[in-house]
mmCIF file of C-alpha atoms in Angstrom:
data_model
loop_
_atom_site.group_PDB
_atom_site.id
_atom_site.type_symbol
_atom_site.label_atom_id
_atom_site.label_comp_id
_atom_site.label_asym_id
_atom_site.label_seq_id
_atom_site.Cartn_x
_atom_site.Cartn_y
_atom_site.Cartn_z
ATOM 1 C CA MET A 1 -0.058 0.167 0.000
ATOM 2 C CA THR A 2 2.417 2.818 -1.295
ATOM 3 C CA THR A 3 1.167 6.004 -0.435
ATOM 4 C CA ALA A 4 -0.055 8.402 -3.006
ATOM 5 C CA PRO A 5 1.866 11.532 -4.295
ATOM 6 C CA ARG A 6 2.105 14.073 -1.503
ATOM 7 C CA THR A 7 2.652 17.902 -1.549
ATOM 8 C CA SER A 8 6.156 18.738 -0.786
ATOM 9 C CA ASP A 9 5.334 20.069 2.735
ATOM 10 C CA PHE A 10 3.005 17.236 3.611
ATOM 11 C CA TYR A 11 5.525 15.610 5.994
ATOM 12 C CA ASP A 12 6.198 18.909 7.824
ATOM 13 C CA ARG A 13 5.261 19.528 11.160
ATOM 14 C CA SER A 14 1.967 21.330 11.614
ATOM 15 C CA LEU A 15 0.764 23.305 14.626
ATOM 16 C CA ILE A 16 -3.104 23.785 14.844
ATOM 17 C CA THR A 17 -4.215 26.776 17.075
ATOM 18 C CA ALA A 18 -7.433 28.227 15.286
ATOM 19 C CA TYR A 19 -9.791 26.559 17.499
ATOM 20 C CA LEU A 20 -13.279 28.155 18.430
ATOM 21 C CA PRO A 21 -16.006 26.336 20.717
ATOM 22 C CA ALA A 22 -17.606 25.218 17.224
ATOM 23 C CA ASN A 23 -14.600 23.578 16.360
ATOM 24 C CA ILE A 24 -14.620 21.620 19.746
ATOM 25 C CA VAL A 25 -17.916 20.779 21.036
ATOM 26 C CA PRO A 26 -18.881 18.261 17.924
ATOM 27 C CA PHE A 27 -15.857 16.307 19.074
ATOM 28 C CA ILE A 28 -16.732 15.866 22.621
ATOM 29 C CA ASN A 29 -17.423 12.305 23.828
ATOM 30 C CA GLY A 30 -20.570 13.017 25.916
ATOM 31 C CA ARG A 31 -20.295 9.589 27.494
ATOM 32 C CA MET A 32 -17.164 10.387 28.987
ATOM 33 C CA LEU A 33 -18.175 13.944 30.047
ATOM 34 C CA PHE A 34 -21.538 13.325 31.538
ATOM 35 C CA ASN A 35 -21.205 9.682 32.839
ATOM 36 C CA LYS A 36 -17.674 9.774 33.956
ATOM 37 C CA HIS A 37 -16.586 13.263 34.772
ATOM 38 C CA LEU A 38 -20.214 14.870 35.800
ATOM 39 C CA GLY A 39 -21.732 11.744 37.661
ATOM 40 C CA PHE A 40 -24.549 11.050 35.351
ATOM 41 C CA ALA A 41 -25.932 7.255 35.483
ATOM 42 C CA GLU A 42 -28.243 7.341 32.610
ATOM 43 C CA PRO A 43 -27.158 7.014 29.035
ATOM 44 C CA VAL A 44 -26.838 10.836 27.367
ATOM 45 C CA SER A 45 -29.539 9.732 24.505
ATOM 46 C CA ARG A 46 -31.960 8.709 27.346
ATOM 47 C CA LEU A 47 -31.341 11.766 29.421
ATOM 48 C CA ARG A 48 -31.733 14.005 26.329
ATOM 49 C CA ALA A 49 -34.764 11.896 25.091
ATOM 50 C CA GLY A 50 -36.399 12.559 28.333
ATOM 51 C CA ALA A 51 -35.698 16.209 28.623
ATOM 52 C CA ASP A 52 -34.028 15.659 32.089
ATOM 53 C CA ALA A 53 -33.884 18.826 33.604
ATOM 54 C CA LYS A 54 -30.891 18.458 35.624
ATOM 55 C CA PHE A 55 -29.039 17.090 32.712
ATOM 56 C CA LEU A 56 -30.057 19.938 30.395
ATOM 57 C CA LYS A 57 -29.189 22.687 32.955
ATOM 58 C CA THR A 58 -25.638 20.966 33.360
ATOM 59 C CA GLU A 59 -24.937 20.782 29.839
ATOM 60 C CA GLN A 60 -25.533 24.445 29.317
ATOM 61 C CA ARG A 61 -23.554 25.260 32.356
ATOM 62 C CA PHE A 62 -20.742 23.194 30.884
ATOM 63 C CA LEU A 63 -20.915 24.812 27.436
ATOM 64 C CA ARG A 64 -20.875 28.233 29.142
ATOM 65 C CA ALA A 65 -17.986 27.406 31.132
ATOM 66 C CA LEU A 66 -16.009 26.031 28.232
ATOM 67 C CA SER A 67 -16.715 29.096 25.895
ATOM 68 C CA GLN A 68 -15.937 31.489 28.702
ATOM 69 C CA ALA A 69 -12.657 29.692 29.310
ATOM 70 C CA LEU A 70 -11.782 29.725 25.596
ATOM 71 C CA GLY A 71 -12.766 33.431 25.375
ATOM 72 C CA SER A 72 -10.626 34.457 28.461
ATOM 73 C CA GLY A 73 -7.639 32.396 27.235
ATOM 74 C CA ALA A 74 -7.816 30.013 30.491
ATOM 75 C CA LEU A 75 -7.897 27.291 27.833
ATOM 76 C CA ARG A 76 -5.681 27.737 24.795
ATOM 77 C CA PRO A 77 -6.330 24.506 22.647
ATOM 78 C CA GLN A 78 -3.268 23.726 20.416
ATOM 79 C CA CYS A 79 -2.279 20.658 18.587
ATOM 80 C CA ALA A 80 1.161 19.601 17.008
ATOM 81 C CA LEU A 81 0.879 17.033 14.432
ATOM 82 C CA GLN A 82 3.259 15.532 11.813
ATOM 83 C CA PHE A 83 3.116 12.572 9.315
ATOM 84 C CA PHE A 84 5.797 10.221 8.888
ATOM 85 C CA ARG A 85 6.359 7.333 6.018
ATOM 86 C CA ALA A 86 5.658 4.115 8.032
ATOM 87 C CA ASP A 87 6.757 0.603 7.529
ATOM 88 C CA SER A 88 7.425 -2.387 9.824
ATOM 89 C CA GLU A 89 9.965 -5.173 10.651
ATOM 90 C CA GLY A 90 8.141 -8.113 12.260
ATOM 91 C CA ASP A 91 6.713 -6.406 15.513
ATOM 92 C CA THR A 92 8.719 -3.172 15.191
ATOM 93 C CA LEU A 93 7.041 0.079 13.447
ATOM 94 C CA ASN A 94 9.725 2.364 11.763
ATOM 95 C CA LEU A 95 8.860 6.022 10.894
ATOM 96 C CA TYR A 96 10.523 7.822 8.383
ATOM 97 C CA SER A 97 11.009 11.630 7.894
ATOM 98 C CA ALA A 98 10.567 13.005 4.033
ATOM 99 C CA GLY A 99 13.498 11.983 1.880
ATOM 100 C CA ASN A 100 15.367 10.042 4.619
ATOM 101 C CA ALA A 101 15.972 6.176 4.077
ATOM 102 C CA ASN A 102 16.699 5.612 7.688
ATOM 103 C CA PRO A 103 14.129 5.521 10.395
ATOM 104 C CA ALA A 104 13.641 8.703 12.573
ATOM 105 C CA ALA A 105 12.521 6.442 15.141
ATOM 106 C CA SER A 106 11.248 2.799 15.909
ATOM 107 C CA PHE A 107 8.810 1.420 18.220
ATOM 108 C CA ALA A 108 8.672 -2.371 19.360
ATOM 109 C CA PHE A 109 5.244 -3.348 20.107
ATOM 110 C CA PRO A 110 3.663 -6.136 21.933
ATOM 111 C CA ARG A 111 1.655 -8.874 20.114
ATOM 112 C CA ILE A 112 -1.569 -9.530 21.780
ATOM 113 C CA THR A 113 -4.940 -11.283 21.328
ATOM 114 C CA GLY A 114 -7.301 -8.939 19.111
ATOM 115 C CA SER A 115 -7.331 -7.199 15.973
ATOM 116 C CA PRO A 116 -4.770 -5.795 15.474
ATOM 117 C CA ALA A 117 -2.816 -7.918 17.283
ATOM 118 C CA CYS A 118 0.209 -5.612 17.072
ATOM 119 C CA LEU A 119 0.485 -1.936 15.872
ATOM 120 C CA ALA A 120 3.242 -2.971 13.478
ATOM 121 C CA ASP A 121 0.638 -4.844 11.487
ATOM 122 C CA LEU A 122 -1.103 -1.526 10.304
ATOM 123 C CA ALA A 123 2.041 -0.674 8.229
ATOM 124 C CA PRO A 124 3.418 -2.955 5.494
ATOM 125 C CA GLN A 125 6.356 -5.044 6.109
ATOM 126 C CA LYS A 126 9.566 -3.410 5.072
ATOM 127 C CA SER A 127 10.548 -6.407 2.608
ATOM 128 C CA SER A 128 7.464 -5.322 0.583
ATOM 129 C CA GLY A 129 9.168 -2.151 -0.342
ATOM 130 C CA GLU A 130 6.059 -0.375 0.330
ATOM 131 C CA THR A 131 5.139 2.188 2.883
ATOM 132 C CA ALA A 132 1.924 3.791 4.616
ATOM 133 C CA ASP A 133 1.141 7.087 6.281
ATOM 134 C CA ALA A 134 1.279 7.338 10.097
ATOM 135 C CA ALA A 135 1.025 10.572 12.242
ATOM 136 C CA LEU A 136 2.168 11.427 15.655
ATOM 137 C CA PHE A 137 0.327 14.151 17.595
ATOM 138 C CA VAL A 138 0.160 16.046 20.774
ATOM 139 C CA ALA A 139 -2.870 18.098 21.675
ATOM 140 C CA THR A 140 -3.417 20.172 24.866
ATOM 141 C CA ALA A 141 -5.841 22.546 26.510
ATOM 142 C CA GLY A 142 -3.132 24.842 27.373
ATOM 143 C CA THR A 143 -1.106 25.662 30.560
ATOM 144 C CA GLY A 144 -3.343 28.470 32.012
ATOM 145 C CA TYR A 145 -6.236 26.451 33.306
ATOM 146 C CA ALA A 146 -4.830 25.088 36.281
ATOM 147 C CA ALA A 147 -3.942 28.307 37.811
ATOM 148 C CA GLU A 148 -7.370 29.829 36.980
ATOM 149 C CA ALA A 149 -9.091 26.737 38.764
ATOM 150 C CA ALA A 150 -6.893 27.077 41.668
ATOM 151 C CA ARG A 151 -7.903 30.832 41.752
ATOM 152 C CA LEU A 152 -11.478 30.145 41.508
ATOM 153 C CA ALA A 153 -11.358 27.477 44.221
ATOM 154 C CA GLY A 154 -9.394 30.010 46.588
ATOM 155 C CA ALA A 155 -12.332 32.408 45.849
ATOM 156 C CA GLY A 156 -14.947 29.849 47.005
ATOM 157 C CA GLU A 157 -15.933 29.362 43.392
ATOM 158 C CA TYR A 158 -15.877 25.724 43.575
ATOM 159 C CA VAL A 159 -18.129 24.539 40.915
ATOM 160 C CA ALA A 160 -16.743 26.873 38.605
ATOM 161 C CA SER A 161 -13.276 25.600 39.253
ATOM 162 C CA HIS A 162 -14.525 21.996 39.050
ATOM 163 C CA LEU A 163 -16.111 22.652 35.697
ATOM 164 C CA LEU A 164 -12.852 24.529 34.282
ATOM 165 C CA ASN A 165 -10.801 21.394 35.005
ATOM 166 C CA ILE A 166 -13.395 19.157 33.467
ATOM 167 C CA ALA A 167 -13.663 21.601 30.389
ATOM 168 C CA ALA A 168 -9.643 21.325 29.808
ATOM 169 C CA ILE A 169 -9.581 17.501 29.903
ATOM 170 C CA THR A 170 -12.631 17.350 27.880
ATOM 171 C CA CYS A 171 -10.836 19.695 25.304
ATOM 172 C CA ALA A 172 -7.881 17.778 24.970
ATOM 173 C CA GLU A 173 -9.939 14.680 24.390
ATOM 174 C CA ALA A 174 -11.772 16.495 21.666
ATOM 175 C CA LEU A 175 -8.581 17.835 20.112
ATOM 176 C CA ALA A 176 -7.355 14.035 19.779
ATOM 177 C CA GLU A 177 -10.726 13.491 17.993
ATOM 178 C CA ALA A 178 -10.268 16.231 15.664
ATOM 179 C CA ALA A 179 -6.802 15.388 14.919
ATOM 180 C CA GLN A 180 -7.910 11.796 13.757
ATOM 181 C CA GLN A 181 -10.229 13.681 11.405
ATOM 182 C CA ILE A 182 -7.617 15.774 10.077
ATOM 183 C CA ALA A 183 -5.180 12.926 9.710
ATOM 184 C CA GLY A 184 -7.696 10.956 7.709
ATOM 185 C CA SER A 185 -8.716 13.573 5.239
ATOM 186 C CA SER A 186 -5.049 14.583 4.723
ATOM 187 C CA ALA A 187 -3.931 11.206 3.912
ATOM 188 C CA LYS A 188 -6.822 10.983 1.563
ATOM 189 C CA SER A 189 -6.302 14.258 -0.208
ATOM 190 C CA GLY A 190 -2.482 14.384 0.011
ATOM 191 C CA PHE A 191 -2.217 17.818 1.711
ATOM 192 C CA PHE A 192 -2.813 18.979 5.041
ATOM 193 C CA ASP A 193 -6.426 19.576 5.446
ATOM 194 C CA PHE A 194 -7.954 21.411 8.402
ATOM 195 C CA GLY A 195 -11.181 21.678 6.319
ATOM 196 C CA ALA A 196 -12.338 18.238 7.534
ATOM 197 C CA VAL A 197 -12.694 19.747 10.985
ATOM 198 C CA MET A 198 -14.433 22.995 9.710
ATOM 199 C CA ALA A 199 -17.014 20.929 7.433
ATOM 200 C CA ILE A 200 -17.996 18.825 10.515
ATOM 201 C CA THR A 201 -18.344 21.870 12.935
ATOM 202 C CA ALA A 202 -19.884 24.367 10.624
ATOM 203 C CA GLY A 203 -23.205 24.395 12.812
ATOM 204 C CA PRO A 204 -23.857 25.978 16.003
ATOM 205 C CA ALA A 205 -22.283 24.135 19.127
ATOM 206 C CA GLU A 206 -25.394 24.141 21.425
ATOM 207 C CA THR A 207 -25.414 20.413 22.468
ATOM 208 C CA VAL A 208 -23.139 17.801 23.362
ATOM 209 C CA GLY A 209 -23.454 14.396 21.348
ATOM 210 C CA GLU A 210 -23.109 11.197 23.190
ATOM 211 C CA LEU A 211 -20.272 10.250 20.939
ATOM 212 C CA PRO A 212 -18.049 12.071 18.623
ATOM 213 C CA PRO A 213 -18.368 11.429 14.772
ATOM 214 C CA PRO A 214 -16.135 8.388 14.000
ATOM 215 C CA GLY A 215 -12.771 9.238 12.670
ATOM 216 C CA PRO A 216 -11.171 7.467 9.702
ATOM 217 C CA GLY A 217 -8.364 4.914 10.613
ATOM 218 C CA ALA A 218 -7.459 4.270 14.204
ATOM 219 C CA ARG A 219 -5.675 6.253 16.869
ATOM 220 C CA TYR A 220 -3.515 5.034 19.874
ATOM 221 C CA SER A 221 -2.055 6.360 23.033
ATOM 222 C CA PHE A 222 1.019 5.015 24.847
ATOM 223 C CA GLY A 223 0.171 3.534 28.207
ATOM 224 C CA TYR A 224 -2.830 1.235 26.705
ATOM 225 C CA PRO A 225 -2.341 -2.434 25.912
ATOM 226 C CA LEU A 226 -1.346 -2.407 22.271
ATOM 227 C CA CYS A 227 1.242 0.073 23.105
ATOM 228 C CA PRO A 228 1.827 -0.117 26.984
ATOM 229 C CA ASP A 229 5.493 1.185 27.182
ATOM 230 C CA LEU A 230 4.983 4.682 28.420
ATOM 231 C CA SER A 231 8.696 5.676 27.808
ATOM 232 C CA CYS A 232 7.919 5.640 24.227
ATOM 233 C CA GLN A 233 6.554 9.011 24.871
ATOM 234 C CA ARG A 234 10.245 10.193 25.208
ATOM 235 C CA THR A 235 10.663 9.106 21.491
ATOM 236 C CA LEU A 236 7.414 10.825 20.327
ATOM 237 C CA PHE A 237 8.343 14.083 22.089
ATOM 238 C CA ALA A 238 11.740 13.921 20.506
ATOM 239 C CA LEU A 239 10.202 13.979 17.068
ATOM 240 C CA LEU A 240 7.328 16.634 17.845
ATOM 241 C CA ASN A 241 8.986 18.836 20.322
ATOM 242 C CA PRO A 242 5.752 20.200 21.659
ATOM 243 C CA ARG A 243 7.314 22.550 24.140
ATOM 244 C CA ASP A 244 6.150 25.364 21.875
ATOM 245 C CA ILE A 245 2.629 24.491 22.887
ATOM 246 C CA GLY A 246 3.702 24.388 26.581
ATOM 247 C CA VAL A 247 3.763 20.413 27.022
ATOM 248 C CA THR A 248 6.472 18.500 28.561
ATOM 249 C CA LEU A 249 7.110 15.199 29.989
ATOM 250 C CA THR A 250 7.749 14.369 33.684
ATOM 251 C CA GLU A 251 10.422 11.791 34.821
ATOM 252 C CA SER A 252 7.691 9.116 34.688
ATOM 253 C CA PHE A 253 6.745 10.007 31.201
ATOM 254 C CA MET A 254 3.483 11.509 32.060
ATOM 255 C CA MET A 255 2.420 14.829 30.442
ATOM 256 C CA GLU A 256 2.248 18.347 31.887
ATOM 257 C CA PRO A 257 -0.284 19.933 31.756
ATOM 258 C CA GLU A 258 -2.464 17.118 32.722
ATOM 259 C CA ALA A 259 -5.127 18.027 30.045
ATOM 260 C CA SER A 260 -3.021 16.873 26.974
ATOM 261 C CA VAL A 261 -3.260 13.823 24.985
ATOM 262 C CA SER A 262 -0.664 12.311 22.553
ATOM 263 C CA GLY A 263 -0.586 9.338 20.351
ATOM 264 C CA LEU A 264 -0.286 7.632 17.134
ATOM 265 C CA ILE A 265 -2.863 7.926 14.228
ATOM 266 C CA PHE A 266 -3.072 5.300 11.296
ATOM 267 C CA PRO A 267 -5.407 7.107 8.820
ATOM 268 C CA ALA A 268 -5.842 4.027 6.578
ATOM 269 C CA ALA A 269 -6.319 1.427 9.334
ATOM 270 C CA SER A 270 -9.260 -0.775 9.400
ATOM 271 C CA PRO A 271 -12.011 0.614 11.486
ATOM 272 C CA ARG A 272 -12.288 -2.744 13.293
ATOM 273 C CA GLY A 273 -8.836 -2.063 14.810
ATOM 274 C CA ARG A 274 -9.810 1.325 16.239
ATOM 275 C CA LYS A 275 -9.165 2.306 19.694
ATOM 276 C CA ARG A 276 -10.222 5.662 21.090
ATOM 277 C CA SER A 277 -7.344 7.119 23.127
ATOM 278 C CA ASN A 278 -7.983 8.850 26.551
ATOM 279 C CA ALA A 279 -6.109 11.784 28.028
#
């Protein structure tokens, strides 16, 4: 599966900063937001169908908090994304920068039960002479929300502080969903295509869906079963260098700020192998 011709800058690092609330809300996972973060026990679809008053009030309060945080700069959503050519050798995935015959990085992945059994299976074997596209990304809600949440808590505004922290985590997760859409559309068109997000988010952002629109391909984050070695974050960060969006690694390879998501995207992978990443 050799990739189609690409524009000269296709494999350059891209930095996405032009996010408005309407570019984020459609990518929010309502199940995670309401059932995990906000404590609702019923499915989102049932709550909405039943016009549950508490649910509807909480939804609008969350959306106002998100919009205000984006407007004030407490949330500064940004995403660094870069495509690489990819092939595999056994259970090892190789990533190549444009024009280079030697791998920029290699990741050894475990082989487990399931489909895919190994992430290296999502790229053609090196012996075939073919390559596929793969992308690395780091998305973040920014570095300012924690201080603002602490300020609100110190002023006794505990609900506002709690909502801001949830908005930050939710925002980062939504950016990862959007990154998958961008990567899939870009791999198909052969040029970096932010228009995929704009097309999905053209309407008003007045409600949160139960699930975001399914992205093409598959996305995986380090620390999960198919890529459990969290130290691989060090290699990802060396390639993407997301310090310019304020994201760094701790000694235990966790990201700071906490409301950040990183991972691998295989835009042409079979949907049956899809695994949604989490912050």
